[in-house]
Amino acid sequence: MADSGGDTARIVTRARECFLGNGDVPQLPLRAGLVESWRRSQFLGVDCDRLDAPYFDDLDTDSRLMHAAKPVLDQLEETLFGAAMSLLLTDAQGRVLDRRVGERSFADRLDSIQLAPGFGYAEEHVGTNGIGTAIETRQVYYVVGGEHFSERLHSMACAGAPMYNRLTGRLVGLLDITCRHTDASPLMPALVNNAASEIEQRLLELGSEHERAMLAEFLAVCRRGSGAILTLSDNLTMTNQQAADLLAPVDHVIVRDKVAELSQSGRELVSHVVLSRGEHATIRYRPIETHAGTTGAVVEINVAEGPLPLIRPPS
C-alpha cells in the first residue's frame, strides 16, 4: 500500500467513515492490522474526536533503558537538527520518557497533542498510533494521517518499534519517530527499527554481571543437560521449552519455595517436589556465583517414572 498521495488518503477516509458509521469496512487496500486497531480503540472507549492522553509523574527516568538509549538518541538528534521531526522513547506501557525534536515550532505542535514526556500514548488512551499500536502488535508499526483513530492526530505520521531485553525476551520500551503527515516517508519504519536494534544491543552490553552470569549458566546447562531447566533469581527467570511445557504458574511458586529452602545450604543439592498435577519430580539445585556472591540458582527438574529415592534433608 502507498503511504502518501491523495488516493491513499481518500481510501483511508472512506474506510474510517464506514467504520465509525456502521462498524463495517469495505474491501479496500488498507494497512495490515489497521482495522483491528480501530476496533480495539473503539472497544476501549477511546473518543475518535477528542484526545485525552493521561499524564504520569512516577516514571523511571534513570533506568537502564534511558542510559542505553541516550547515545543513540543523541546521534539521531544531530541528524534531525532543523527538521520537523521528533524521536520519542517510551516505556513498555507507551509512556513517554524522552523526546528529541529537530525544530522548535514542531515541539509546540507535539505539546498541543500531548505527545511529550510523562504522557501515555497506549492504544487504550489515544487509539491507533505508532506507539500504542506497535506495542499491541509487538512489531514495527507505521501510521499516517487518517489512519489514526483520533481525528486530532490526523495531521501526523509516526512509526514505532518495540524494544526487548534480549536476555529475557521481555518488552522494555519503544522508540518512535513522528512528523507531520505531509513529511511522511516510507523509510521511517526502517530508520526507527535500526535505531531500536542499536538500543537493544546497548541494553545487552550494559547488562549486569548478575544477568550475564545467569545467561551463561543457563546456556551451559541447556547444552549438556536434559529435562526441564530454569535459572532463578529475585528478578529474572529463564526457562527452556521443557520447563515451559511442564510448569504451570503454580508450579513456579512450588519450585521457588523449594529453591529458597535449598539455598540455605549454599551448595549443590538434590531434592524432590510434588508438582500441581501430582507429578513427583527430582530437583537438582546449584547456586550461581559471581564476584558479588550468590546471584541466583540453576535448577534441573526431571519427572520421576518410578518411586522417588530417599533423599536426606540438608543438614
PDB file of N, CA and C in Angstrom, residues 48-141:
ATOM      1  N   CYS A  48     -13.094   9.251  19.287  1.00  0.00           N
ATOM      2  CA  CYS A  48     -12.469   9.454  17.974  1.00  0.00           C
ATOM      3  C   CYS A  48     -12.317  10.938  17.622  1.00  0.00           C
ATOM      4  N   ASP A  49     -12.951  11.826  18.380  1.00  0.00           N
ATOM      5  CA  ASP A  49     -12.891  13.258  18.088  1.00  0.00           C
ATOM      6  C   ASP A  49     -12.007  14.033  19.055  1.00  0.00           C
ATOM      7  N   ARG A  50     -11.830  13.485  20.266  1.00  0.00           N
ATOM      8  CA  ARG A  50     -11.062  14.180  21.291  1.00  0.00           C
ATOM      9  C   ARG A  50      -9.753  13.439  21.543  1.00  0.00           C
ATOM     10  N   LEU A  51      -8.848  14.114  22.243  1.00  0.00           N
ATOM     11  CA  LEU A  51      -7.574  13.498  22.626  1.00  0.00           C
ATOM     12  C   LEU A  51      -7.357  13.785  24.098  1.00  0.00           C
ATOM     13  N   ASP A  52      -7.198  12.733  24.879  1.00  0.00           N
ATOM     14  CA  ASP A  52      -7.064  12.916  26.324  1.00  0.00           C
ATOM     15  C   ASP A  52      -6.017  11.940  26.864  1.00  0.00           C
ATOM     16  N   ALA A  53      -4.756  12.179  26.523  1.00  0.00           N
ATOM     17  CA  ALA A  53      -3.674  11.309  26.993  1.00  0.00           C
ATOM     18  C   ALA A  53      -3.425  11.564  28.472  1.00  0.00           C
ATOM     19  N   PRO A  54      -3.344  10.524  29.287  1.00  0.00           N
ATOM     20  CA  PRO A  54      -3.094  10.721  30.719  1.00  0.00           C
ATOM     21  C   PRO A  54      -1.645  11.100  30.985  1.00  0.00           C
ATOM     22  N   TYR A  55      -1.430  11.806  32.080  1.00  0.00           N
ATOM     23  CA  TYR A  55      -0.069  12.201  32.476  1.00  0.00           C
ATOM     24  C   TYR A  55       0.356  11.388  33.689  1.00  0.00           C
ATOM     25  N   PHE A  56       1.595  10.911  33.668  1.00  0.00           N
ATOM     26  CA  PHE A  56       2.148  10.109  34.764  1.00  0.00           C
ATOM     27  C   PHE A  56       3.371  10.833  35.333  1.00  0.00           C
ATOM     28  N   ASP A  57       3.408  10.956  36.644  1.00  0.00           N
ATOM     29  CA  ASP A  57       4.540  11.656  37.267  1.00  0.00           C
ATOM     30  C   ASP A  57       5.461  10.714  38.034  1.00  0.00           C
ATOM     31  N   ASP A  58       5.330   9.405  37.804  1.00  0.00           N
ATOM     32  CA  ASP A  58       6.124   8.436  38.553  1.00  0.00           C
ATOM     33  C   ASP A  58       7.002   7.592  37.630  1.00  0.00           C
ATOM     34  N   LEU A  59       7.411   8.148  36.494  1.00  0.00           N
ATOM     35  CA  LEU A  59       8.186   7.374  35.524  1.00  0.00           C
ATOM     36  C   LEU A  59       9.643   7.261  35.958  1.00  0.00           C
ATOM     37  N   ASP A  60      10.266   6.152  35.572  1.00  0.00           N
ATOM     38  CA  ASP A  60      11.673   5.918  35.900  1.00  0.00           C
ATOM     39  C   ASP A  60      12.529   6.531  34.798  1.00  0.00           C
ATOM     40  N   THR A  61      13.060   7.710  35.055  1.00  0.00           N
ATOM     41  CA  THR A  61      13.878   8.402  34.056  1.00  0.00           C
ATOM     42  C   THR A  61      15.369   8.180  34.278  1.00  0.00           C
ATOM     43  N   ASP A  62      15.710   7.245  35.154  1.00  0.00           N
ATOM     44  CA  ASP A  62      17.116   6.897  35.391  1.00  0.00           C
ATOM     45  C   ASP A  62      17.315   5.402  35.200  1.00  0.00           C
ATOM     46  N   SER A  63      16.512   4.810  34.322  1.00  0.00           N
ATOM     47  CA  SER A  63      16.543   3.369  34.118  1.00  0.00           C
ATOM     48  C   SER A  63      17.692   2.967  33.198  1.00  0.00           C
ATOM     49  N   ARG A  64      17.951   1.669  33.146  1.00  0.00           N
ATOM     50  CA  ARG A  64      18.958   1.163  32.223  1.00  0.00           C
ATOM     51  C   ARG A  64      18.558   1.456  30.777  1.00  0.00           C
ATOM     52  N   LEU A  65      17.258   1.424  30.476  1.00  0.00           N
ATOM     53  CA  LEU A  65      16.790   1.757  29.131  1.00  0.00           C
ATOM     54  C   LEU A  65      17.187   3.177  28.762  1.00  0.00           C
ATOM     55  N   MET A  66      17.001   4.117  29.673  1.00  0.00           N
ATOM     56  CA  MET A  66      17.359   5.508  29.402  1.00  0.00           C
ATOM     57  C   MET A  66      18.858   5.642  29.139  1.00  0.00           C
ATOM     58  N   HIS A  67      19.673   4.960  29.932  1.00  0.00           N
ATOM     59  CA  HIS A  67      21.127   5.038  29.748  1.00  0.00           C
ATOM     60  C   HIS A  67      21.539   4.395  28.427  1.00  0.00           C
ATOM     61  N   ALA A  68      20.904   3.285  28.066  1.00  0.00           N
ATOM     62  CA  ALA A  68      21.236   2.609  26.810  1.00  0.00           C
ATOM     63  C   ALA A  68      20.819   3.444  25.608  1.00  0.00           C
ATOM     64  N   ALA A  69      19.695   4.143  25.724  1.00  0.00           N
ATOM     65  CA  ALA A  69      19.152   4.892  24.591  1.00  0.00           C
ATOM     66  C   ALA A  69      19.842   6.228  24.357  1.00  0.00           C
ATOM     67  N   LYS A  70      20.420   6.818  25.389  1.00  0.00           N
ATOM     68  CA  LYS A  70      20.923   8.193  25.285  1.00  0.00           C
ATOM     69  C   LYS A  70      21.906   8.401  24.126  1.00  0.00           C
ATOM     70  N   PRO A  71      22.957   7.588  23.978  1.00  0.00           N
ATOM     71  CA  PRO A  71      23.883   7.850  22.858  1.00  0.00           C
ATOM     72  C   PRO A  71      23.214   7.716  21.491  1.00  0.00           C
ATOM     73  N   VAL A  72      22.285   6.786  21.362  1.00  0.00           N
ATOM     74  CA  VAL A  72      21.577   6.594  20.099  1.00  0.00           C
ATOM     75  C   VAL A  72      20.702   7.810  19.808  1.00  0.00           C
ATOM     76  N   LEU A  73      19.985   8.280  20.819  1.00  0.00           N
ATOM     77  CA  LEU A  73      19.129   9.459  20.637  1.00  0.00           C
ATOM     78  C   LEU A  73      19.960  10.702  20.361  1.00  0.00           C
ATOM     79  N   ASP A  74      21.090  10.831  21.047  1.00  0.00           N
ATOM     80  CA  ASP A  74      21.961  11.987  20.823  1.00  0.00           C
ATOM     81  C   ASP A  74      22.418  12.053  19.362  1.00  0.00           C
ATOM     82  N   GLN A  75      22.832  10.915  18.827  1.00  0.00           N
ATOM     83  CA  GLN A  75      23.320  10.879  17.454  1.00  0.00           C
ATOM     84  C   GLN A  75      22.213  11.191  16.453  1.00  0.00           C
ATOM     85  N   LEU A  76      21.044  10.589  16.655  1.00  0.00           N
ATOM     86  CA  LEU A  76      19.935  10.839  15.746  1.00  0.00           C
ATOM     87  C   LEU A  76      19.428  12.276  15.862  1.00  0.00           C
ATOM     88  N   GLU A  77      19.496  12.836  17.056  1.00  0.00           N
ATOM     89  CA  GLU A  77      19.056  14.220  17.242  1.00  0.00           C
ATOM     90  C   GLU A  77      19.900  15.162  16.391  1.00  0.00           C
ATOM     91  N   GLU A  78      21.195  14.893  16.305  1.00  0.00           N
ATOM     92  CA  GLU A  78      22.060  15.714  15.460  1.00  0.00           C
ATOM     93  C   GLU A  78      21.656  15.599  13.997  1.00  0.00           C
ATOM     94  N   THR A  79      21.318  14.362  13.589  1.00  0.00           N
ATOM     95  CA  THR A  79      20.912  14.128  12.199  1.00  0.00           C
ATOM     96  C   THR A  79      19.618  14.861  11.867  1.00  0.00           C
ATOM     97  N   LEU A  80      18.708  14.928  12.835  1.00  0.00           N
ATOM     98  CA  LEU A  80      17.392  15.529  12.597  1.00  0.00           C
ATOM     99  C   LEU A  80      17.370  17.034  12.843  1.00  0.00           C
ATOM    100  N   PHE A  81      18.513  17.634  13.207  1.00  0.00           N
ATOM    101  CA  PHE A  81      18.536  19.055  13.554  1.00  0.00           C
ATOM    102  C   PHE A  81      17.944  19.896  12.422  1.00  0.00           C
ATOM    103  N   GLY A  82      16.995  20.741  12.785  1.00  0.00           N
ATOM    104  CA  GLY A  82      16.359  21.638  11.829  1.00  0.00           C
ATOM    105  C   GLY A  82      15.180  21.041  11.098  1.00  0.00           C
ATOM    106  N   ALA A  83      14.934  19.748  11.283  1.00  0.00           N
ATOM    107  CA  ALA A  83      13.816  19.088  10.605  1.00  0.00           C
ATOM    108  C   ALA A  83      12.602  19.031  11.529  1.00  0.00           C
ATOM    109  N   ALA A  84      11.426  19.075  10.941  1.00  0.00           N
ATOM    110  CA  ALA A  84      10.186  18.993  11.726  1.00  0.00           C
ATOM    111  C   ALA A  84       9.877  17.529  12.015  1.00  0.00           C
ATOM    112  N   MET A  85      10.754  16.933  12.819  1.00  0.00           N
ATOM    113  CA  MET A  85      10.604  15.528  13.187  1.00  0.00           C
ATOM    114  C   MET A  85      10.991  15.378  14.647  1.00  0.00           C
ATOM    115  N   SER A  86      10.532  14.281  15.257  1.00  0.00           N
ATOM    116  CA  SER A  86      10.886  14.046  16.657  1.00  0.00           C
ATOM    117  C   SER A  86      11.163  12.569  16.880  1.00  0.00           C
ATOM    118  N   LEU A  87      11.980  12.317  17.886  1.00  0.00           N
ATOM    119  CA  LEU A  87      12.238  10.967  18.384  1.00  0.00           C
ATOM    120  C   LEU A  87      11.651  10.882  19.770  1.00  0.00           C
ATOM    121  N   LEU A  88      10.961   9.778  20.038  1.00  0.00           N
ATOM    122  CA  LEU A  88      10.351   9.599  21.349  1.00  0.00           C
ATOM    123  C   LEU A  88      10.697   8.227  21.887  1.00  0.00           C
ATOM    124  N   LEU A  89      11.139   8.196  23.124  1.00  0.00           N
ATOM    125  CA  LEU A  89      11.428   6.957  23.826  1.00  0.00           C
ATOM    126  C   LEU A  89      10.339   6.745  24.859  1.00  0.00           C
ATOM    127  N   THR A  90       9.731   5.563  24.863  1.00  0.00           N
ATOM    128  CA  THR A  90       8.688   5.275  25.849  1.00  0.00           C
ATOM    129  C   THR A  90       9.057   4.024  26.636  1.00  0.00           C
ATOM    130  N   ASP A  91       8.358   3.818  27.736  1.00  0.00           N
ATOM    131  CA  ASP A  91       8.500   2.567  28.471  1.00  0.00           C
ATOM    132  C   ASP A  91       7.583   1.525  27.841  1.00  0.00           C
ATOM    133  N   ALA A  92       7.488   0.365  28.468  1.00  0.00           N
ATOM    134  CA  ALA A  92       6.714  -0.734  27.883  1.00  0.00           C
ATOM    135  C   ALA A  92       5.217  -0.455  27.871  1.00  0.00           C
ATOM    136  N   GLN A  93       4.762   0.542  28.636  1.00  0.00           N
ATOM    137  CA  GLN A  93       3.351   0.912  28.663  1.00  0.00           C
ATOM    138  C   GLN A  93       3.033   2.079  27.724  1.00  0.00           C
ATOM    139  N   GLY A  94       4.003   2.500  26.931  1.00  0.00           N
ATOM    140  CA  GLY A  94       3.763   3.593  25.998  1.00  0.00           C
ATOM    141  C   GLY A  94       3.800   4.968  26.620  1.00  0.00           C
ATOM    142  N   ARG A  95       4.422   5.102  27.793  1.00  0.00           N
ATOM    143  CA  ARG A  95       4.522   6.398  28.469  1.00  0.00           C
ATOM    144  C   ARG A  95       5.840   7.052  28.061  1.00  0.00           C
ATOM    145  N   VAL A  96       5.770   8.295  27.598  1.00  0.00           N
ATOM    146  CA  VAL A  96       6.933   8.960  27.016  1.00  0.00           C
ATOM    147  C   VAL A  96       7.959   9.305  28.096  1.00  0.00           C
ATOM    148  N   LEU A  97       9.184   8.799  27.892  1.00  0.00           N
ATOM    149  CA  LEU A  97      10.284   9.046  28.819  1.00  0.00           C
ATOM    150  C   LEU A  97      11.190  10.177  28.345  1.00  0.00           C
ATOM    151  N   ASP A  98      11.396  10.261  27.038  1.00  0.00           N
ATOM    152  CA  ASP A  98      12.322  11.258  26.485  1.00  0.00           C
ATOM    153  C   ASP A  98      11.816  11.667  25.108  1.00  0.00           C
ATOM    154  N   ARG A  99      12.063  12.935  24.757  1.00  0.00           N
ATOM    155  CA  ARG A  99      11.649  13.444  23.452  1.00  0.00           C
ATOM    156  C   ARG A  99      12.751  14.324  22.893  1.00  0.00           C
ATOM    157  N   ARG A 100      13.106  14.083  21.648  1.00  0.00           N
ATOM    158  CA  ARG A 100      14.089  14.910  20.954  1.00  0.00           C
ATOM    159  C   ARG A 100      13.404  15.491  19.715  1.00  0.00           C
ATOM    160  N   VAL A 101      13.535  16.798  19.521  1.00  0.00           N
ATOM    161  CA  VAL A 101      12.834  17.476  18.430  1.00  0.00           C
ATOM    162  C   VAL A 101      13.828  18.278  17.615  1.00  0.00           C
ATOM    163  N   GLY A 102      13.708  18.168  16.288  1.00  0.00           N
ATOM    164  CA  GLY A 102      14.651  18.863  15.417  1.00  0.00           C
ATOM    165  C   GLY A 102      14.338  20.325  15.196  1.00  0.00           C
ATOM    166  N   GLU A 103      13.083  20.721  15.429  1.00  0.00           N
ATOM    167  CA  GLU A 103      12.670  22.103  15.156  1.00  0.00           C
ATOM    168  C   GLU A 103      11.760  22.584  16.279  1.00  0.00           C
ATOM    169  N   ARG A 104      12.048  23.765  16.816  1.00  0.00           N
ATOM    170  CA  ARG A 104      11.342  24.266  17.993  1.00  0.00           C
ATOM    171  C   ARG A 104       9.835  24.378  17.765  1.00  0.00           C
ATOM    172  N   SER A 105       9.421  24.881  16.623  1.00  0.00           N
ATOM    173  CA  SER A 105       7.993  25.053  16.370  1.00  0.00           C
ATOM    174  C   SER A 105       7.264  23.711  16.338  1.00  0.00           C
ATOM    175  N   PHE A 106       7.986  22.665  15.934  1.00  0.00           N
ATOM    176  CA  PHE A 106       7.366  21.339  15.910  1.00  0.00           C
ATOM    177  C   PHE A 106       7.168  20.821  17.332  1.00  0.00           C
ATOM    178  N   ALA A 107       8.038  21.218  18.244  1.00  0.00           N
ATOM    179  CA  ALA A 107       7.857  20.848  19.653  1.00  0.00           C
ATOM    180  C   ALA A 107       6.547  21.413  20.178  1.00  0.00           C
ATOM    181  N   ASP A 108       6.218  22.640  19.776  1.00  0.00           N
ATOM    182  CA  ASP A 108       4.950  23.233  20.192  1.00  0.00           C
ATOM    183  C   ASP A 108       3.772  22.428  19.651  1.00  0.00           C
ATOM    184  N   ARG A 109       3.909  21.946  18.414  1.00  0.00           N
ATOM    185  CA  ARG A 109       2.840  21.122  17.838  1.00  0.00           C
ATOM    186  C   ARG A 109       2.671  19.833  18.626  1.00  0.00           C
ATOM    187  N   LEU A 110       3.770  19.210  19.008  1.00  0.00           N
ATOM    188  CA  LEU A 110       3.693  17.979  19.789  1.00  0.00           C
ATOM    189  C   LEU A 110       3.073  18.239  21.161  1.00  0.00           C
ATOM    190  N   ASP A 111       3.418  19.360  21.761  1.00  0.00           N
ATOM    191  CA  ASP A 111       2.822  19.703  23.060  1.00  0.00           C
ATOM    192  C   ASP A 111       1.302  19.826  22.942  1.00  0.00           C
ATOM    193  N   SER A 112       0.830  20.342  21.810  1.00  0.00           N
ATOM    194  CA  SER A 112      -0.608  20.551  21.644  1.00  0.00           C
ATOM    195  C   SER A 112      -1.383  19.245  21.543  1.00  0.00           C
ATOM    196  N   ILE A 113      -0.686  18.150  21.187  1.00  0.00           N
ATOM    197  CA  ILE A 113      -1.356  16.840  21.134  1.00  0.00           C
ATOM    198  C   ILE A 113      -0.855  15.936  22.265  1.00  0.00           C
ATOM    199  N   GLN A 114      -0.248  16.538  23.272  1.00  0.00           N
ATOM    200  CA  GLN A 114       0.177  15.828  24.488  1.00  0.00           C
ATOM    201  C   GLN A 114       1.179  14.707  24.196  1.00  0.00           C
ATOM    202  N   LEU A 115       1.954  14.884  23.146  1.00  0.00           N
ATOM    203  CA  LEU A 115       2.997  13.910  22.824  1.00  0.00           C
ATOM    204  C   LEU A 115       4.306  14.445  23.397  1.00  0.00           C
ATOM    205  N   ALA A 116       4.424  14.306  24.718  1.00  0.00           N
ATOM    206  CA  ALA A 116       5.517  14.911  25.460  1.00  0.00           C
ATOM    207  C   ALA A 116       5.857  14.023  26.654  1.00  0.00           C
ATOM    208  N   PRO A 117       7.049  14.196  27.231  1.00  0.00           N
ATOM    209  CA  PRO A 117       7.441  13.370  28.383  1.00  0.00           C
ATOM    210  C   PRO A 117       6.384  13.369  29.478  1.00  0.00           C
ATOM    211  N   GLY A 118       6.080  12.161  29.962  1.00  0.00           N
ATOM    212  CA  GLY A 118       5.103  11.994  31.026  1.00  0.00           C
ATOM    213  C   GLY A 118       3.752  11.511  30.545  1.00  0.00           C
ATOM    214  N   PHE A 119       3.415  11.763  29.285  1.00  0.00           N
ATOM    215  CA  PHE A 119       2.096  11.390  28.774  1.00  0.00           C
ATOM    216  C   PHE A 119       2.103   9.967  28.212  1.00  0.00           C
ATOM    217  N   GLY A 120       0.950   9.298  28.330  1.00  0.00           N
ATOM    218  CA  GLY A 120       0.808   7.927  27.870  1.00  0.00           C
ATOM    219  C   GLY A 120       0.130   7.847  26.521  1.00  0.00           C
ATOM    220  N   TYR A 121       0.759   7.143  25.580  1.00  0.00           N
ATOM    221  CA  TYR A 121       0.220   7.018  24.238  1.00  0.00           C
ATOM    222  C   TYR A 121      -0.136   5.573  23.884  1.00  0.00           C
ATOM    223  N   ALA A 122      -0.535   4.800  24.888  1.00  0.00           N
ATOM    224  CA  ALA A 122      -1.037   3.461  24.616  1.00  0.00           C
ATOM    225  C   ALA A 122      -2.351   3.556  23.851  1.00  0.00           C
ATOM    226  N   GLU A 123      -2.706   2.492  23.121  1.00  0.00           N
ATOM    227  CA  GLU A 123      -3.964   2.491  22.370  1.00  0.00           C
ATOM    228  C   GLU A 123      -5.158   2.751  23.270  1.00  0.00           C
ATOM    229  N   GLU A 124      -5.121   2.239  24.479  1.00  0.00           N
ATOM    230  CA  GLU A 124      -6.262   2.396  25.379  1.00  0.00           C
ATOM    231  C   GLU A 124      -6.516   3.854  25.730  1.00  0.00           C
ATOM    232  N   HIS A 125      -5.510   4.715  25.542  1.00  0.00           N
ATOM    233  CA  HIS A 125      -5.656   6.134  25.878  1.00  0.00           C
ATOM    234  C   HIS A 125      -5.964   6.995  24.658  1.00  0.00           C
ATOM    235  N   VAL A 126      -5.258   6.774  23.545  1.00  0.00           N
ATOM    236  CA  VAL A 126      -5.404   7.670  22.392  1.00  0.00           C
ATOM    237  C   VAL A 126      -5.758   6.935  21.101  1.00  0.00           C
ATOM    238  N   GLY A 127      -5.966   5.635  21.153  1.00  0.00           N
ATOM    239  CA  GLY A 127      -6.341   4.891  19.956  1.00  0.00           C
ATOM    240  C   GLY A 127      -5.147   4.575  19.070  1.00  0.00           C
ATOM    241  N   THR A 128      -5.434   4.227  17.835  1.00  0.00           N
ATOM    242  CA  THR A 128      -4.413   3.817  16.867  1.00  0.00           C
ATOM    243  C   THR A 128      -3.341   4.893  16.702  1.00  0.00           C
ATOM    244  N   ASN A 129      -2.078   4.511  16.929  1.00  0.00           N
ATOM    245  CA  ASN A 129      -0.944   5.412  16.723  1.00  0.00           C
ATOM    246  C   ASN A 129       0.329   4.582  16.695  1.00  0.00           C
ATOM    247  N   GLY A 130       1.420   5.183  16.248  1.00  0.00           N
ATOM    248  CA  GLY A 130       2.651   4.431  16.080  1.00  0.00           C
ATOM    249  C   GLY A 130       3.211   3.853  17.350  1.00  0.00           C
ATOM    250  N   ILE A 131       2.974   4.488  18.483  1.00  0.00           N
ATOM    251  CA  ILE A 131       3.476   3.977  19.759  1.00  0.00           C
ATOM    252  C   ILE A 131       2.586   2.848  20.266  1.00  0.00           C
ATOM    253  N   GLY A 132       1.330   3.168  20.520  1.00  0.00           N
ATOM    254  CA  GLY A 132       0.426   2.192  21.121  1.00  0.00           C
ATOM    255  C   GLY A 132       0.183   0.971  20.253  1.00  0.00           C
ATOM    256  N   THR A 133       0.067   1.163  18.938  1.00  0.00           N
ATOM    257  CA  THR A 133      -0.230   0.036  18.057  1.00  0.00           C
ATOM    258  C   THR A 133       0.990  -0.853  17.865  1.00  0.00           C
ATOM    259  N   ALA A 134       2.183  -0.275  17.874  1.00  0.00           N
ATOM    260  CA  ALA A 134       3.399  -1.094  17.818  1.00  0.00           C
ATOM    261  C   ALA A 134       3.523  -1.956  19.070  1.00  0.00           C
ATOM    262  N   ILE A 135       3.139  -1.411  20.218  1.00  0.00           N
ATOM    263  CA  ILE A 135       3.174  -2.192  21.459  1.00  0.00           C
ATOM    264  C   ILE A 135       2.154  -3.318  21.402  1.00  0.00           C
ATOM    265  N   GLU A 136       0.965  -3.026  20.891  1.00  0.00           N
ATOM    266  CA  GLU A 136      -0.079  -4.048  20.810  1.00  0.00           C
ATOM    267  C   GLU A 136       0.282  -5.164  19.838  1.00  0.00           C
ATOM    268  N   THR A 137       0.843  -4.807  18.702  1.00  0.00           N
ATOM    269  CA  THR A 137       1.145  -5.801  17.670  1.00  0.00           C
ATOM    270  C   THR A 137       2.513  -6.443  17.862  1.00  0.00           C
ATOM    271  N   ARG A 138       3.345  -5.849  18.748  1.00  0.00           N
ATOM    272  CA  ARG A 138       4.697  -6.357  19.006  1.00  0.00           C
ATOM    273  C   ARG A 138       5.542  -6.354  17.732  1.00  0.00           C
ATOM    274  N   GLN A 139       5.346  -5.344  16.906  1.00  0.00           N
ATOM    275  CA  GLN A 139       6.150  -5.216  15.695  1.00  0.00           C
ATOM    276  C   GLN A 139       6.202  -3.749  15.283  1.00  0.00           C
ATOM    277  N   VAL A 140       7.132  -3.434  14.393  1.00  0.00           N
ATOM    278  CA  VAL A 140       7.223  -2.060  13.895  1.00  0.00           C
ATOM    279  C   VAL A 140       5.896  -1.697  13.240  1.00  0.00           C
ATOM    280  N   TYR A 141       5.377  -0.518  13.580  1.00  0.00           N
ATOM    281  CA  TYR A 141       4.094  -0.124  13.001  1.00  0.00           C
ATOM    282  C   TYR A 141       4.148   1.341  12.578  1.00  0.00           C
TER     283      TYR A 141
END
